Tab-separated table of C-alpha atoms and ligand atoms in Angstrom:
chain	number	residue	atom	x	y	z
W	702	MET	CA	7.775	-3.431	-20.475
W	703	ASN	CA	5.692	-0.278	-20.238
W	704	ASP	CA	3.754	-1.216	-17.067
W	705	PHE	CA	5.629	1.284	-14.992
W	706	THR	CA	5.619	5.069	-15.088
W	707	LYS	CA	8.870	5.548	-13.134
W	708	ILE	CA	11.568	3.754	-11.240
W	709	ILE	CA	11.654	5.428	-7.861
W	710	VAL	CA	14.230	3.320	-6.019
W	711	SER	CA	16.997	1.704	-8.100
W	712	GLU	CA	18.744	-1.564	-7.437
W	713	ASN	CA	21.889	0.428	-6.451
W	714	ASP	CA	19.896	2.659	-4.111
W	715	ILE	CA	18.498	-0.406	-2.358
W	716	GLY	CA	21.892	-2.023	-1.967
W	717	ARG	CA	23.531	1.065	-0.512
W	718	LYS	CA	20.680	1.686	1.844
W	719	LEU	CA	20.707	-1.896	3.106
W	720	ASP	CA	24.447	-1.584	3.685
W	721	GLU	CA	23.811	1.451	5.947
W	722	ILE	CA	20.938	-0.181	7.832
W	723	ALA	CA	22.834	-3.369	8.300
W	724	VAL	CA	25.766	-1.569	9.919
W	725	ARG	CA	23.379	0.033	12.451
W	726	ILE	CA	21.572	-3.214	13.139
W	727	ARG	CA	24.850	-5.080	13.688
W	728	GLU	CA	25.929	-2.456	16.215
W	729	ASP	CA	22.577	-2.298	17.995
W	730	TYR	CA	22.409	-6.082	18.371
W	731	GLU	CA	26.056	-6.774	19.088
W	732	GLY	CA	26.351	-9.803	21.408
W	733	LYS	CA	22.572	-10.516	21.183
W	734	ASP	CA	20.743	-13.298	19.413
W	735	LEU	CA	18.686	-11.684	16.692
W	736	LEU	CA	15.563	-13.192	15.094
W	737	LEU	CA	14.419	-11.608	11.881
W	738	ILE	CA	10.752	-12.030	11.186
W	739	GLY	CA	9.584	-11.496	7.630
W	740	VAL	CA	6.077	-10.960	6.497
W	741	LEU	CA	5.315	-13.087	3.460
W	742	LYS	CA	5.439	-12.558	0.589
W	743	GLY	CA	6.407	-8.916	0.136
W	744	ALA	CA	9.398	-8.989	2.478
W	745	VAL	CA	11.191	-11.894	0.886
W	746	MET	CA	13.642	-9.785	-1.126
W	747	VAL	CA	14.511	-7.309	1.606
W	748	MET	CA	14.770	-10.131	4.132
W	749	ALA	CA	17.148	-12.082	1.855
W	750	ASP	CA	19.367	-9.090	1.209
W	751	LEU	CA	19.324	-7.817	4.798
W	752	ALA	CA	19.899	-11.226	6.386
W	753	ARG	CA	22.973	-11.785	4.246
W	754	ARG	CA	24.449	-8.589	5.689
W	755	MET	CA	24.024	-9.987	9.265
W	756	PRO	CA	26.348	-12.257	11.204
W	757	PRO	CA	25.760	-15.959	10.283
W	758	THR	CA	24.128	-16.657	13.656
W	759	VAL	CA	21.096	-14.574	12.706
W	760	GLN	CA	17.833	-16.437	12.513
W	761	MET	CA	14.853	-16.023	10.194
W	762	ASP	CA	11.227	-16.861	10.669
W	763	TRP	CA	8.139	-16.007	8.587
W	764	MET	CA	4.532	-15.096	9.038
W	765	ALA	CA	1.929	-14.728	6.378
W	766	ILE	CA	-0.881	-12.381	7.135
W	767	SER	CA	-3.497	-10.902	4.861
W	768	SER	CA	-4.463	-7.233	4.909
W	769	TYR	CA	-4.782	-6.769	1.170
W	770	GLY	CA	-6.678	-8.682	-1.516
W	771	SER	CA	-5.435	-8.483	-5.030
W	772	GLY	CA	-6.355	-4.772	-5.133
W	773	THR	CA	-4.437	-1.668	-4.237
W	774	LYS	CA	-6.154	-0.517	-1.018
W	775	SER	CA	-5.693	-1.817	2.566
W	776	SER	CA	-8.707	-3.585	3.985
W	777	GLY	CA	-7.594	-2.964	7.590
W	778	VAL	CA	-8.637	-6.571	8.353
W	779	VAL	CA	-5.585	-8.688	9.450
W	780	ARG	CA	-5.686	-12.441	9.453
W	781	ILE	CA	-2.895	-14.901	10.243
W	782	LEU	CA	-2.471	-17.248	7.273
W	783	LYS	CA	0.819	-18.802	8.429
W	784	ASP	CA	2.160	-18.402	11.990
W	785	LEU	CA	5.697	-18.392	13.252
W	786	ASP	CA	7.621	-21.573	13.959
W	787	ALA	CA	9.713	-19.888	16.641
W	788	ASP	CA	8.834	-19.377	20.282
W	789	LEU	CA	9.609	-15.693	20.990
W	790	THR	CA	10.174	-15.917	24.704
W	791	GLY	CA	13.281	-13.955	25.584
W	792	LYS	CA	14.253	-13.287	21.949
W	793	HIS	CA	15.313	-10.066	20.300
W	794	VAL	CA	12.916	-9.729	17.358
W	795	LEU	CA	13.276	-7.482	14.328
W	796	ILE	CA	10.272	-7.364	12.002
W	797	VAL	CA	11.479	-6.984	8.410
W	798	GLU	CA	8.820	-5.337	6.178
W	799	ASP	CA	8.720	-4.239	2.619
W	800	ILE	CA	6.489	-1.172	2.934
W	801	ILE	CA	4.413	0.720	5.439
W	802	ASP	CA	1.344	2.173	3.809
W	803	SER	CA	-1.480	2.809	6.283
W	804	GLY	CA	0.566	1.163	9.062
W	805	LEU	CA	-2.443	-0.947	10.037
W	806	THR	CA	-0.722	-4.225	9.322
W	807	LEU	CA	2.386	-3.405	11.302
W	808	SER	CA	0.643	-1.898	14.304
W	809	TRP	CA	-1.399	-5.050	14.601
W	810	LEU	CA	1.705	-7.206	14.164
W	811	LEU	CA	3.706	-5.323	16.693
W	812	GLY	CA	0.960	-5.810	19.369
W	813	ASN	CA	0.618	-9.484	18.405
W	814	LEU	CA	4.413	-10.215	18.658
W	815	ARG	CA	4.890	-8.159	21.783
W	816	SER	CA	2.236	-10.279	23.576
W	817	ARG	CA	4.371	-13.392	23.018
W	818	GLY	CA	7.066	-12.602	25.504
W	819	ALA	CA	9.924	-11.358	23.248
W	820	GLU	CA	12.733	-9.430	24.992
W	821	SER	CA	12.437	-6.714	22.356
W	822	VAL	CA	10.450	-6.157	19.200
W	823	GLU	CA	11.558	-3.555	16.642
W	824	ILE	CA	10.765	-2.814	13.020
W	825	ALA	CA	12.844	-2.394	9.853
W	826	ALA	CA	11.004	-1.346	6.710
W	827	LEU	CA	12.445	-0.641	3.294
W	828	LEU	CA	9.729	1.814	2.180
W	829	ARG	CA	7.272	4.168	3.852
W	830	LYS	CA	4.356	6.092	2.412
W	831	PRO	CA	3.025	9.396	3.775
W	832	ASP	CA	-0.169	7.847	5.194
W	833	ALA	CA	1.999	5.876	7.679
W	834	VAL	CA	1.954	8.942	9.997
W	835	GLN	CA	-1.726	8.345	10.733
W	836	VAL	CA	-0.994	5.257	12.802
W	837	GLU	CA	1.632	5.464	15.529
W	838	VAL	CA	4.073	2.793	14.502
W	839	PRO	CA	7.582	3.097	15.899
W	840	VAL	CA	9.894	2.131	13.084
W	841	LYS	CA	13.539	1.824	14.081
W	842	TYR	CA	15.121	1.376	10.689
W	843	ILE	CA	13.582	2.921	7.537
W	844	GLY	CA	14.907	2.797	4.057
W	845	PHE	CA	13.128	5.334	1.897
W	846	ASP	CA	10.095	7.650	2.257
W	847	ILE	CA	8.222	7.417	-1.012
W	848	PRO	CA	5.251	9.323	-2.508
W	849	ASN	CA	1.675	7.993	-2.073
W	850	GLU	CA	1.635	5.901	-5.265
W	851	PHE	CA	1.077	2.209	-5.791
W	852	VAL	CA	4.508	0.696	-6.343
W	853	VAL	CA	5.739	-2.770	-7.398
W	854	GLY	CA	9.029	-4.673	-7.490
W	855	TYR	CA	11.592	-5.918	-5.016
W	856	GLY	CA	8.952	-8.160	-3.392
W	857	LEU	CA	5.937	-5.834	-3.838
W	858	ASP	CA	3.279	-7.140	-6.116
W	859	TYR	CA	0.155	-6.178	-7.989
W	860	ALA	CA	-2.030	-9.358	-8.248
W	861	GLU	CA	1.098	-11.489	-7.438
W	862	LYS	CA	3.020	-10.041	-10.355
W	863	TYR	CA	6.219	-7.877	-10.524
W	864	ARG	CA	7.674	-9.138	-7.255
W	865	THR	CA	10.939	-10.200	-8.973
W	866	LEU	CA	11.904	-6.775	-10.330
W	867	PRO	CA	15.227	-5.684	-8.785
W	868	PHE	CA	13.952	-2.119	-8.349
W	869	VAL	CA	10.906	-0.362	-6.974
W	870	ALA	CA	8.724	1.326	-9.628
W	871	ILE	CA	5.360	3.169	-9.823
W	872	LEU	CA	2.809	0.931	-11.490
W	873	ASP	CA	1.075	2.592	-14.388
W	874	PRO	CA	-2.526	3.054	-13.228
W	875	LYS	CA	-3.667	1.729	-16.639
W	876	VAL	CA	-2.658	-1.700	-15.362
W	877	TYR	CA	-5.296	-1.708	-12.668
W	878	ALA	CA	-7.796	0.612	-14.358
W	879	GLY	CA	-11.405	-0.586	-14.046
W	880	GLU	CA	-10.659	-2.509	-10.886
F	1610	IMP	P1	-0.660	-1.251	5.468
F	1610	IMP	O1	-1.325	-2.122	6.452
F	1610	IMP	O2	-1.618	-0.310	4.768
F	1610	IMP	O3	0.537	-0.518	6.044
F	1610	IMP	O4	-0.216	-2.167	4.295
F	1610	IMP	C1	1.009	-2.882	4.334
F	1610	IMP	C2	1.087	-3.910	3.322
F	1610	IMP	O5	0.328	-3.620	2.092
F	1610	IMP	C3	2.487	-4.077	2.751
F	1610	IMP	O6	3.202	-5.022	3.595
F	1610	IMP	C4	2.306	-4.505	1.360
F	1610	IMP	O7	2.223	-5.926	1.315
F	1610	IMP	C5	0.994	-3.890	0.942
F	1610	IMP	N1	1.233	-2.644	0.183
F	1610	IMP	C6	1.069	-1.349	0.644
F	1610	IMP	N2	1.345	-0.466	-0.275
F	1610	IMP	C7	1.716	-1.205	-1.382
F	1610	IMP	C8	2.155	-0.820	-2.699
F	1610	IMP	O8	2.308	0.362	-3.092
F	1610	IMP	N3	2.452	-1.818	-3.546
F	1610	IMP	C9	2.275	-3.116	-3.196
F	1610	IMP	N4	1.892	-3.571	-1.984
F	1610	IMP	C10	1.631	-2.567	-1.102
F	1611	MG	MG1	3.872	-6.881	3.200
């Protein structure tokens, strides 16, 4: 497969980082009921691996929102495609995200979830790009700061492909040339 120019976060890197983050989360939420909210579909891998490092009482719920088409640039328009099943009243919520690029998606999501009566709402994201600084998004747990390149793998897609790779790689621009 020559669709990638470089692996920037290896499978081992991801595992070690999730171990570290999980220790912090377990300490911070000791004695509290924690609800992890994943954003479909990009967050499925990080959610699965993070949730399995949590106590077995942890709960998971999912939202699907759209801010991207099949292209590589954020549209800034957020739409709920699938809403949560859970009522957030009084809950400690941790949003689990794959990547923060412009931060538009997360800042919208944060406001939306905070308006539903949760006791607390925090964010854990595996990856963050430099543009994220443009929008004020308070991220409590962050995995890796990565360069401003379009990446795929470990849940992240290009046109729904490459999500199943166990690592994060820079997609060769030739794959989306002419878009
Ligand atoms: P934001 O609103 O610009 O922060 O975009 C966040 C969402 O865009 C992420 O949850 C991803 O689904 C998607 N995204 C951003 N950057 C990339 C990338 O490099 N590869 C694949 N998806 C990305
Ligand atoms: Mg996403």
